[in-house]
Coordinates of C-alpha atoms in Angstrom, one line a residue:
Chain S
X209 CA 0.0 0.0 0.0
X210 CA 2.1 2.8 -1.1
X211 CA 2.7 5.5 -3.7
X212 CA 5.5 6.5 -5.4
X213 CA 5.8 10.2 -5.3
X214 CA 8.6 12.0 -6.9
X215 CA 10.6 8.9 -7.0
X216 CA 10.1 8.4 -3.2
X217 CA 7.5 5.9 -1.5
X218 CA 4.9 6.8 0.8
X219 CA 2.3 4.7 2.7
X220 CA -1.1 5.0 1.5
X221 CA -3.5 7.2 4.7
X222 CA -5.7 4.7 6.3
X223 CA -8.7 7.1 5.7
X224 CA -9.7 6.3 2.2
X225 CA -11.7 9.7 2.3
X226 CA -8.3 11.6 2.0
X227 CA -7.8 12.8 -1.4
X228 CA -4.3 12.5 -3.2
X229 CA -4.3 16.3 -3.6
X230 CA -4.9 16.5 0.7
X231 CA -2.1 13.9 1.1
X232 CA 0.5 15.7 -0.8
X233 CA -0.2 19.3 0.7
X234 CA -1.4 18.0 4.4
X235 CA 0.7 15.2 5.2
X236 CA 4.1 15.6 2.9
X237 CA 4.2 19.1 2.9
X238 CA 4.1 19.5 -0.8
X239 CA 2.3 22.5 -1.1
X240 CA 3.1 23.4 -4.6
X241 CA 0.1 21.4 -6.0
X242 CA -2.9 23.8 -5.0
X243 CA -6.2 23.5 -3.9
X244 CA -8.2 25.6 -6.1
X245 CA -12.0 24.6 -6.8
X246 CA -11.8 21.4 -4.9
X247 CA -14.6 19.9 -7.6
X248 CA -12.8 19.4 -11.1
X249 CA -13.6 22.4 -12.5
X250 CA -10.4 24.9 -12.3
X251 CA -7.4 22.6 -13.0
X252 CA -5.0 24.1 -10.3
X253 CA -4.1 20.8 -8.7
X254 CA -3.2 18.9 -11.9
X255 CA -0.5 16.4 -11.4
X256 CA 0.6 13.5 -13.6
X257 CA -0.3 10.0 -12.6
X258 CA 1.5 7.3 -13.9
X259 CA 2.5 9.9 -16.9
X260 CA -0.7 11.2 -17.6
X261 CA -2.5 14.6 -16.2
X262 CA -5.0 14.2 -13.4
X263 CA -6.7 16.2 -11.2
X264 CA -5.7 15.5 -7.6
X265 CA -8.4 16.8 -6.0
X266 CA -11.1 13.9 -7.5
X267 CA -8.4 11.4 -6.9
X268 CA -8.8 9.7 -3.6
X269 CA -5.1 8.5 -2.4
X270 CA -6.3 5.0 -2.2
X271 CA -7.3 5.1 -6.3
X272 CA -2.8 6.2 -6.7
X273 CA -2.1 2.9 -4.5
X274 CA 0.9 1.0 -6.1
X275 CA 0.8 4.2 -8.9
X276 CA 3.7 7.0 -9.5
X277 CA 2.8 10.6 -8.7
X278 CA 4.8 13.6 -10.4
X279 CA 3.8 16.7 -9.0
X280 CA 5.7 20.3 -9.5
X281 CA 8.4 19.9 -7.1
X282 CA 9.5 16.5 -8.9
X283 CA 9.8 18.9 -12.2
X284 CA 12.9 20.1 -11.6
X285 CA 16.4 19.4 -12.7
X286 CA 18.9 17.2 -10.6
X287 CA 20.8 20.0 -9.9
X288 CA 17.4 22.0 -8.3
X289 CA 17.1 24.3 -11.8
X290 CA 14.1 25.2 -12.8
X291 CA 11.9 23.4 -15.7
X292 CA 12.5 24.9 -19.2
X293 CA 8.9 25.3 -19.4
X294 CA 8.9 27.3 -16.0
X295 CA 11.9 29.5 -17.0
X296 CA 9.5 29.9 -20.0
X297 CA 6.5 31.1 -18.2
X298 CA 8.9 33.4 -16.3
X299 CA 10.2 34.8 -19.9
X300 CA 6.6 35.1 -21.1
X301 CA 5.1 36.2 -18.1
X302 CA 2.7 33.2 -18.1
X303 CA 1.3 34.5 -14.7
X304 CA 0.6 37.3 -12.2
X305 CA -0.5 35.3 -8.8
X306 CA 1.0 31.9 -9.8
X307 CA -1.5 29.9 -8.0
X308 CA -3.3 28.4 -11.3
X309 CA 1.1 27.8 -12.4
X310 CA 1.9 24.3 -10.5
X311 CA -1.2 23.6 -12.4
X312 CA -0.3 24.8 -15.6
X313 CA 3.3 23.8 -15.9
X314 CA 2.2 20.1 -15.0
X315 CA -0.7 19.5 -17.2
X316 CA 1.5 21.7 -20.5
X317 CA 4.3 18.7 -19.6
X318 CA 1.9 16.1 -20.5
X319 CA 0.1 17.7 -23.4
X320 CA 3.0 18.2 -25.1
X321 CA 3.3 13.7 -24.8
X322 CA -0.4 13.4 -25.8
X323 CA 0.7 15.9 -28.9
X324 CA 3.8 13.9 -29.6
X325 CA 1.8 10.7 -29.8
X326 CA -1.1 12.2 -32.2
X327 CA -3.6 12.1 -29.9
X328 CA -6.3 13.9 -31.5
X329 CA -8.5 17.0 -29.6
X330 CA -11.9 18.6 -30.1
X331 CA -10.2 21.0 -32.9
X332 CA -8.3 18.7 -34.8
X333 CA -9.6 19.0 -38.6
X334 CA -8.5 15.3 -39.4
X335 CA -9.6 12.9 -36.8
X336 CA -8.0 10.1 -38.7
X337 CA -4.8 12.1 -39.2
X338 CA -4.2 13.3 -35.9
X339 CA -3.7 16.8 -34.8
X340 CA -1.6 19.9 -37.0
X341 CA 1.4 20.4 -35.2
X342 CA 1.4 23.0 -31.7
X343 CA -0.8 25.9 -33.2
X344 CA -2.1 28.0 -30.9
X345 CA -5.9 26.3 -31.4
X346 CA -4.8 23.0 -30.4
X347 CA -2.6 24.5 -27.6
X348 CA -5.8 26.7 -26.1
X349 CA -8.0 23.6 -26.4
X350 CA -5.8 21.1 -24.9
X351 CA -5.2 23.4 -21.9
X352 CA -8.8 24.2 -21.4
X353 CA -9.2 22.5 -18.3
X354 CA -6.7 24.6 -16.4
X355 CA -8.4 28.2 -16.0
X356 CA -5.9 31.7 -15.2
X357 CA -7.9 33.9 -13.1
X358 CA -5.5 36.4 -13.6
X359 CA -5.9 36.5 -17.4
X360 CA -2.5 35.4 -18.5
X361 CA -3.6 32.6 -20.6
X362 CA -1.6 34.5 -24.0
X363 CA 1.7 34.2 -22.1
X364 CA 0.6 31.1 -21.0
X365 CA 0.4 30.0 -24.7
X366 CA 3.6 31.5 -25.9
X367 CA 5.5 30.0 -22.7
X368 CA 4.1 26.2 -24.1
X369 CA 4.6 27.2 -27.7
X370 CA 8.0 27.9 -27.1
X371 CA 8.7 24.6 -25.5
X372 CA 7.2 22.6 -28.3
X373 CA 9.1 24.8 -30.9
X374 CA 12.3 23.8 -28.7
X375 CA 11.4 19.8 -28.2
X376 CA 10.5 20.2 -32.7
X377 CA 14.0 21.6 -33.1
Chain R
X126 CA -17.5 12.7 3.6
X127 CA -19.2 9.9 5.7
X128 CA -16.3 7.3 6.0
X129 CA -16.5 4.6 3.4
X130 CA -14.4 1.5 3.5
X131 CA -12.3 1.4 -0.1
X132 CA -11.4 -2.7 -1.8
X133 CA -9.9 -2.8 -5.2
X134 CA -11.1 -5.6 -7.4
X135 CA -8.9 -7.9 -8.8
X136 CA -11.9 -9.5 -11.5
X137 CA -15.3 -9.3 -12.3
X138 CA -16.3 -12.0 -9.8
X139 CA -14.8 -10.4 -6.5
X140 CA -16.1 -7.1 -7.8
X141 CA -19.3 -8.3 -7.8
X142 CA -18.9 -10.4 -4.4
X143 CA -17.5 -6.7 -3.0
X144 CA -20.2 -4.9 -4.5
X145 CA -23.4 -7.1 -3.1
X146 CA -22.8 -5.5 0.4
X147 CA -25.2 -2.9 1.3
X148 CA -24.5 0.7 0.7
X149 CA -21.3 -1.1 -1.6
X150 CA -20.5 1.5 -4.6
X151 CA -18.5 0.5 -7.9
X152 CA -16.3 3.6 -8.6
X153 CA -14.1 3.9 -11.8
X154 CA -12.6 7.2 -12.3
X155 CA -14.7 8.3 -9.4
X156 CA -14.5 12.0 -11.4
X157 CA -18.7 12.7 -10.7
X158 CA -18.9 10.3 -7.5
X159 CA -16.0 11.8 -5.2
X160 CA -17.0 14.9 -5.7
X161 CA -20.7 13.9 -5.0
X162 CA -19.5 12.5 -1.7
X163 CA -17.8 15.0 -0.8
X164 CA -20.9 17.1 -1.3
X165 CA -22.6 15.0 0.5
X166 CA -24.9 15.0 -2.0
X167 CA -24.4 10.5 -2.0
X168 CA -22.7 8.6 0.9
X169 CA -21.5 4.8 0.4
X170 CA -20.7 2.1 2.5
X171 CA -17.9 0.9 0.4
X172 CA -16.0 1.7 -2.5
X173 CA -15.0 -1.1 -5.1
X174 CA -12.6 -0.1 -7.5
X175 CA -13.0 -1.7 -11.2
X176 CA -10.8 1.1 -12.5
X177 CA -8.1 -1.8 -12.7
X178 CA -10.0 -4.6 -14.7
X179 CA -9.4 -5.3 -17.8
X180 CA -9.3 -2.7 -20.4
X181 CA -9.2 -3.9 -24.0
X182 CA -10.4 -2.6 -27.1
X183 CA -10.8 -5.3 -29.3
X184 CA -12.7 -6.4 -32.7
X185 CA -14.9 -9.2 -32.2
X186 CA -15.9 -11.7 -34.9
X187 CA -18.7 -9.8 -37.0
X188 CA -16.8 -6.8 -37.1
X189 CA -18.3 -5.1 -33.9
X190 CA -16.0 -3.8 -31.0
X191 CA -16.3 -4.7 -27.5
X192 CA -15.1 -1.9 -25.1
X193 CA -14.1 -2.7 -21.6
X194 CA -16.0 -0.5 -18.8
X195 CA -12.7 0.1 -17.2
X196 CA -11.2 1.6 -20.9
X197 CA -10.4 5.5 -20.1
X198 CA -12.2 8.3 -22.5
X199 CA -9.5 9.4 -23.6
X200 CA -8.2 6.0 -24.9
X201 CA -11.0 5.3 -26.1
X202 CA -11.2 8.9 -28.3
X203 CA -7.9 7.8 -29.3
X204 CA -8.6 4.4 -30.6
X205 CA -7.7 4.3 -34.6
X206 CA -10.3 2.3 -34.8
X207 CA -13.3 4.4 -33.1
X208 CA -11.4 7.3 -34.9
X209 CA -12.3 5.5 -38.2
X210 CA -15.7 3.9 -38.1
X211 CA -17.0 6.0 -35.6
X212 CA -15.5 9.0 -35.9
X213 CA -19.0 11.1 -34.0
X214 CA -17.8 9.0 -30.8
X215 CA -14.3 10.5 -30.9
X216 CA -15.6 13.3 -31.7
X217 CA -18.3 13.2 -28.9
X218 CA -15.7 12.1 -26.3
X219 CA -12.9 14.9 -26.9
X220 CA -15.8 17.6 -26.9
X221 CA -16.4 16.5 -23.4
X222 CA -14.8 18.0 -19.8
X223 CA -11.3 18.2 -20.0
X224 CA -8.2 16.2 -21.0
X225 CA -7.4 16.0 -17.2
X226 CA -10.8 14.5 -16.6
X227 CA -11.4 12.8 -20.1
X228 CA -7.9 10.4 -18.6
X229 CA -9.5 9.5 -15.1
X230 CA -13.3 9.3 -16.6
X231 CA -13.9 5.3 -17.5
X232 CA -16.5 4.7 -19.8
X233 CA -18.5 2.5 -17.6
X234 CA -18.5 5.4 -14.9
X235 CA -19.0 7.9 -18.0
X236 CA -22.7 5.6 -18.4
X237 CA -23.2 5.8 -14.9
X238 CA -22.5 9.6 -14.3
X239 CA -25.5 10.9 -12.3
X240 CA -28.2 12.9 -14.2
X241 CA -28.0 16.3 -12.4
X242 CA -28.3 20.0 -12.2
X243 CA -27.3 22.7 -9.9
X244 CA -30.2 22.4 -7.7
X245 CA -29.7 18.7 -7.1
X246 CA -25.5 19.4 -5.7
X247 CA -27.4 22.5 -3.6
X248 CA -27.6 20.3 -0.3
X249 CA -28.6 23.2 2.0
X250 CA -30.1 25.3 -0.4
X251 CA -32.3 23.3 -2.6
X252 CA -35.1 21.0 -3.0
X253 CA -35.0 18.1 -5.3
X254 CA -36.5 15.1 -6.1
X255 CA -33.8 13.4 -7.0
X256 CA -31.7 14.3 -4.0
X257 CA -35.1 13.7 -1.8
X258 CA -38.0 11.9 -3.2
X259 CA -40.8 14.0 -2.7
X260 CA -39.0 17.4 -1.4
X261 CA -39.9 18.9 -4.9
X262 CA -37.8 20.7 -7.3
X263 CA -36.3 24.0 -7.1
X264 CA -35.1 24.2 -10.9
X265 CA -38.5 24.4 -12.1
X266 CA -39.7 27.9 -12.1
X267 CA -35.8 28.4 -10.9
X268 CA -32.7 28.9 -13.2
X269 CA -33.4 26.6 -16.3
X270 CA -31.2 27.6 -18.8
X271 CA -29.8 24.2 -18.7
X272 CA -32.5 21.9 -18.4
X273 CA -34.6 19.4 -20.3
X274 CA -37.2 19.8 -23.5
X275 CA -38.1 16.4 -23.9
X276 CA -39.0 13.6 -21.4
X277 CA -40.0 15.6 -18.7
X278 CA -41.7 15.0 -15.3
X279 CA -43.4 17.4 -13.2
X280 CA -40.9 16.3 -10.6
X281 CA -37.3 16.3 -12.5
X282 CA -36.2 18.5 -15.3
X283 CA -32.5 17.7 -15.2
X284 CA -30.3 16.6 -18.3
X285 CA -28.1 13.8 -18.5
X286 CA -24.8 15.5 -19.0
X287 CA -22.4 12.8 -21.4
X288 CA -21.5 13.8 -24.6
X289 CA -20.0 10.4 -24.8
X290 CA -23.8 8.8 -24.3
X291 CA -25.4 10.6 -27.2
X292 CA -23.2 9.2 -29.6
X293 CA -23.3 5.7 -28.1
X294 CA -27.0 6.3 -28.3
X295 CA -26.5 7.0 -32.5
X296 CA -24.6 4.1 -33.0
X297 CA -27.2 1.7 -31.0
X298 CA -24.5 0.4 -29.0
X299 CA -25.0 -2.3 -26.4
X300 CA -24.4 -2.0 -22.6
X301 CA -23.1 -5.3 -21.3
X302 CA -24.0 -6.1 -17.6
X303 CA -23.2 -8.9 -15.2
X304 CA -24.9 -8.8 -12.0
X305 CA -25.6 -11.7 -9.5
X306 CA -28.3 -13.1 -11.6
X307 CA -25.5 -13.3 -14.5
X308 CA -25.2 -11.5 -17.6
X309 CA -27.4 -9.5 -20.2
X310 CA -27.1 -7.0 -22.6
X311 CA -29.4 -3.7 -23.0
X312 CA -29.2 -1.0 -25.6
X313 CA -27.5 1.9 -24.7
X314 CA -30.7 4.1 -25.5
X315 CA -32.9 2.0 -23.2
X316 CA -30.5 2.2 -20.6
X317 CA -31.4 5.3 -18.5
X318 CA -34.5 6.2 -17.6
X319 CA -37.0 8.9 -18.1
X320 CA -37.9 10.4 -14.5
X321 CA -41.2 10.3 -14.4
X322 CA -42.1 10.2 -10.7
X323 CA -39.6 8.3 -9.3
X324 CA -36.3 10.7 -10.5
X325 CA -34.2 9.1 -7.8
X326 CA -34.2 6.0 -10.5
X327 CA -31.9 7.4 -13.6
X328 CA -31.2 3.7 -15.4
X329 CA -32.3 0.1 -15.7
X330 CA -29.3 -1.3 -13.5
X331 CA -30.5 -3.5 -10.5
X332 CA -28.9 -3.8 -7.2
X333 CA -25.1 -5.3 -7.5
X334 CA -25.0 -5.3 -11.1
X335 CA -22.6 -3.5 -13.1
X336 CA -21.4 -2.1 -16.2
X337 CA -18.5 -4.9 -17.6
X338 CA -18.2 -3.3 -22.0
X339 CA -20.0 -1.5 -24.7
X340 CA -20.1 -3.0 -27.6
X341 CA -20.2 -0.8 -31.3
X342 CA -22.5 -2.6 -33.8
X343 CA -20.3 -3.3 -36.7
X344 CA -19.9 0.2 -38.6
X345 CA -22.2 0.8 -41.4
X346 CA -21.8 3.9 -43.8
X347 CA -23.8 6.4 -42.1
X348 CA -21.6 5.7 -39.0
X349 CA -18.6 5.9 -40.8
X350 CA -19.8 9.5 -42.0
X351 CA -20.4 11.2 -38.8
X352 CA -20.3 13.6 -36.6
X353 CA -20.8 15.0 -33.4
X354 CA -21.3 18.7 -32.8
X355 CA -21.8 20.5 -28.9
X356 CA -23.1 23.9 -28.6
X357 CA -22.3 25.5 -25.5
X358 CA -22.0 29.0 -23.3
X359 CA -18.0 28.1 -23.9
X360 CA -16.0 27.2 -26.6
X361 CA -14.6 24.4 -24.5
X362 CA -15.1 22.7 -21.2
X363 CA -18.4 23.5 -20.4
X364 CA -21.6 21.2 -20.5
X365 CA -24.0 21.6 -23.7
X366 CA -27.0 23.4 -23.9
X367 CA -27.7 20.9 -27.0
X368 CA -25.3 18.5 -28.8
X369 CA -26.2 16.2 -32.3
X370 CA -24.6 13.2 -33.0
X371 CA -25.4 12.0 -36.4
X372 CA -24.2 9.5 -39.3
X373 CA -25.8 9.7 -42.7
X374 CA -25.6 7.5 -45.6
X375 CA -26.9 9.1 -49.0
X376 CA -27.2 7.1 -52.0
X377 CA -28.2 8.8 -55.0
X378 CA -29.4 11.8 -53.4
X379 CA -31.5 10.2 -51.6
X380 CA -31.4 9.4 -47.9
X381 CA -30.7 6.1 -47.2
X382 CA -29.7 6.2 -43.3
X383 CA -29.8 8.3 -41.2
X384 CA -28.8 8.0 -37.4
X385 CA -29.4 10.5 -35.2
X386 CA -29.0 11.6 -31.1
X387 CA -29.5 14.7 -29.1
X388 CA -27.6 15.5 -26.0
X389 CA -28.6 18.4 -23.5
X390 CA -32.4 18.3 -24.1
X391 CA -33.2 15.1 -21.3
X392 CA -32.5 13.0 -18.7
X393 CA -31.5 10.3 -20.8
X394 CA -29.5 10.2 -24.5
X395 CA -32.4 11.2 -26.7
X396 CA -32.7 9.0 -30.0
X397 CA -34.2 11.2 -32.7
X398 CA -36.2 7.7 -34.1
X399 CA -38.7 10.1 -35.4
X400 CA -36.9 12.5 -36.8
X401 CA -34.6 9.4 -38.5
X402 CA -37.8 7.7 -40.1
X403 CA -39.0 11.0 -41.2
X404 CA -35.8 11.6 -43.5
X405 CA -35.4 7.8 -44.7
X406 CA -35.8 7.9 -48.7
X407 CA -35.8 11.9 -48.5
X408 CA -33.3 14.2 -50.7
X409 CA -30.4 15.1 -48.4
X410 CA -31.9 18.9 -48.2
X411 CA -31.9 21.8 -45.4
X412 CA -35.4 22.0 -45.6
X413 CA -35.6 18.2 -44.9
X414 CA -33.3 18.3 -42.4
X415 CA -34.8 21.3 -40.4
X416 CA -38.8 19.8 -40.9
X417 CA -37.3 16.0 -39.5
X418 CA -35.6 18.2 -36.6
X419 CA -39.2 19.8 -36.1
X420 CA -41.1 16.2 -36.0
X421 CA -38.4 14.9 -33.1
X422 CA -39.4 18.3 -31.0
X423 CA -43.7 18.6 -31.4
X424 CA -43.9 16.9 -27.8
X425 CA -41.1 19.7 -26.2
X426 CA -42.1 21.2 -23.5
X427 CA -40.0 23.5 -22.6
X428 CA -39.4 26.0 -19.6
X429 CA -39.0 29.7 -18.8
X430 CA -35.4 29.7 -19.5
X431 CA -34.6 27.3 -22.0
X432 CA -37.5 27.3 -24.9
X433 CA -34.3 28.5 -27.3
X434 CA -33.3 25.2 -27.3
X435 CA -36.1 24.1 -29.8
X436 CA -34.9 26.4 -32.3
X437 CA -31.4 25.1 -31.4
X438 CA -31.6 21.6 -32.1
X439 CA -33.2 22.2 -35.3
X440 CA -30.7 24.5 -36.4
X441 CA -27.6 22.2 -35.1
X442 CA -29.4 19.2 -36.2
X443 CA -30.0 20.8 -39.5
X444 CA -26.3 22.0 -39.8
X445 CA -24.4 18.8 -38.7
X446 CA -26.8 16.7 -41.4
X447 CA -25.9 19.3 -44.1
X448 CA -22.1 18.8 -43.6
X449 CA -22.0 15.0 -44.0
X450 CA -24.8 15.2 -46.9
X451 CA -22.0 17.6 -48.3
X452 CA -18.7 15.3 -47.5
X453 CA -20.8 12.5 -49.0
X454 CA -21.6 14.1 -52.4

């Protein structure tokens, strides 16, 4: 009964009412993944789950037993520098607050894998085909479910293009 | 939160043995049911997991496909396959919530998603039927922007949110069940309920059983030439007000099939059978299209705040039909 988090094991809590995003900010202490809406709907405490984006808050722990957990702190580099895609939303000023950013940051990481494998979206023209390249469509759709309050959704946009221009060169 | 004991299953068999206990809840990507316990808007005994059976996709001898409950939406979206012969379930699947929730979401707990509105997640605020047989319902006469056309009771008005559904419901695809009295199989479109009196009831499912694959009739042209299109107060990540899913198969200018489901306009998938057997044999013309669209909505009845979506449908339904007429000719 444990999950991986960041490359470290932890014991899944007895209560199986305890969500994975309560674990990680109550009990370990990361508080970089936030607590935003608390019911799916803002995006602000996306992590990845075995690779793929999730929203910690409607995962219960017990559902991330025996799984691996990335959250922001596991982001970045060996030597403690930052993500290139959070040096990005620095350059691009991809925020103002930063709460919605732990968010963001995680859930760009794993669009730019579901681009890379062709996963389609809701504005890909050729289902069949799989999606255009990184426009800036494809980009706003696939981020949809993680909301800015602040408005900085164009930087946001320019921060991940310039990532996926970087990982095409 | 009431505490709730939580068992993964290992197979079919000690799901079911898990789930037989009372107050026992199957939970796949749990992305509607956490959040309704936490609302305290539903409270279980137990939690079985089923997230970790199988999850195949897989062609079975006639050419149909069998899809596991336990397969993710967004595989499933993803699928070459569904992406090919069944392109308006795709399509219907990545027009719903978010990619976040779209990779937790199963598609048996996509079928079982509770049919809801505001007024039914308003614990302290709120009456509902659904919530409370017999407390009455807030949303009608309320804020009903949202709510159902077709189907409705006196005592429930709320839609059946799954974009997924309405295609499922286009392409007559099967629900398989197993339960403790074995297995059976029940068209997707007969598988929730109209409310009626009894709200609290949203689907045919009795006690212990559960959802164990869809199945996708083999693909015939009209499903191969589909589409699914959502109109909503969003461009993305937001519930529809209506949603089409429709195939159609036009052989020399005439219609020869036409498949067609509405999403956002009941408490249930809504198969447009009328509207289909209005159009069979018809030219493939707007003026069809919109009069078929018209047939499907004479029994509406709509509210204060959401008689636009008569004229909706028929202009979406309309729309969507005169795009694949137009790719087909």
């Amino acid at each position: 009964m444990t999950i991986t988090i960041n490359g470290s094991d932890y014991a899944v809590p007895y209560d199986s009412r305890v969500s994975l995003l309560d674990m990680l900010r109550e009990r370990l202490s990361l508080t970089g993944t936030k607590l935003g809406c608390n019911q799916g709907a803002c995006g602000a405490c996306t992590v990845l789950l075995d690779g793929e984006r999730v929203l910690s808050c409607l995962t219960l722990a017990a559902q991330a037993d025996g799984r691996d957990v990335l959250t922001i702190e596991g982001m970045q580099g060996a030597d403690g520098s930052l993500h290139p895609l959070q040096k990005a939303f620095i350059e691009h000023d991809g925020l103002q607050c930063g709460y919605c950013t732990p968010g963001q940051i995680c859930s760009a990481v794993a669009m730019a894998r579901e681009l890379r494998r062709g996963d389609p979206s809701h504005v890909t023209a050729n289902l069949a085909a799989g999606p255009d390249g990184p426009t800036r469509e494809e980009i706003r759709e696939r981020m949809s479910g993680n909301l800015c309050r602040c408005g900085a959704h164009n930087g946001i946009v320019e921060a991940i293009e310039e990532m996926l221009g970087r990982e095409a060169a | 939160m009431t505490p709730f004991a939580f068992h993964v299953a290992r197979d079919c068999a000690e799901a079911l043995s898990l789930g037989a206990a009372s107050g026992a809840r199957f939970i796949g990507g749990g992305t509607n049911l956490v959040d309704l316990l936490r609302q305290n808007v539903e409270s279980a005994s137990k939690l079985v997991d089923v997230s970790r059976l199988a999850a195949n996709i897989h062609e079975v001898g006639n050419g149909a496909l069998l899809v596991d409950a336990s397969v993710k939406n967004s595989a499933l979206a993803a699928h070459p396959m569904v992406r090919g012969r069944y392109p308006m379930l795709s399509r219907a699947l990545l027009a719903g919530a978010s990619a976040q929730i779209r990779n937790m979401a199963t598609v048996g707990g996509n079928i079982m998603q509770r049919t809801r509105c505001a007024y039914f997640y308003d614990v302290d605020g709120a009456r509902c039927n659904k919530r409370q047989p017999g407390s009455g319902c807030d949303a009608i006469g309320g804020f009903n922007r949202y709510h159902a056309i077709l189907g409705v009771s006196n005592d429930c008005v709320a839609t059946h949110p799954s974009d997924m559904c309405v295609a499922l419901a286009a392409l007559a695809a099967l629900v398989h069940l197993v339960g403790p009295e074995g297995e059976r199989t029940v068209p997707l479109a007969e598988f929730h309920v109209l409310p009626g009196a009894s709200p609290q009831i949203e689907t045919v499912l009795r006690p212990g059983e559960m959802i164990t694959a869809i199945e996708l009739p083999p693909a015939t042209p009209a499903m191969a030439n589909s589409e699914y299109r959502k109109v909503r107060d969003r461009s993305s990540y937001a519930f529809a007000l209506v949603s089409v899913a429709a195939g159609l198969e036009v052989v020399g200018g005439k219609i020869a099939e036409a498949r067609i489901a509405l999403g956002g306009v009941a408490a249930k998938p809504w198969r447009a059978t009328r509207a289909e057997a209005a159009l069979r044999g018809l030219p493939a013309t707007r003026a069809n299209f919109l009069s078929a669209a018209e047939e499907e909505l004479t029994k509406a009845q709509p509210l204060e705040g959401n008689a636009f979506k008569i004229g909706l449908v028929q202009r979406t339904t309309a729309a969507v039909l005169e795009s694949l007429a137009g790719e087909r000719a």
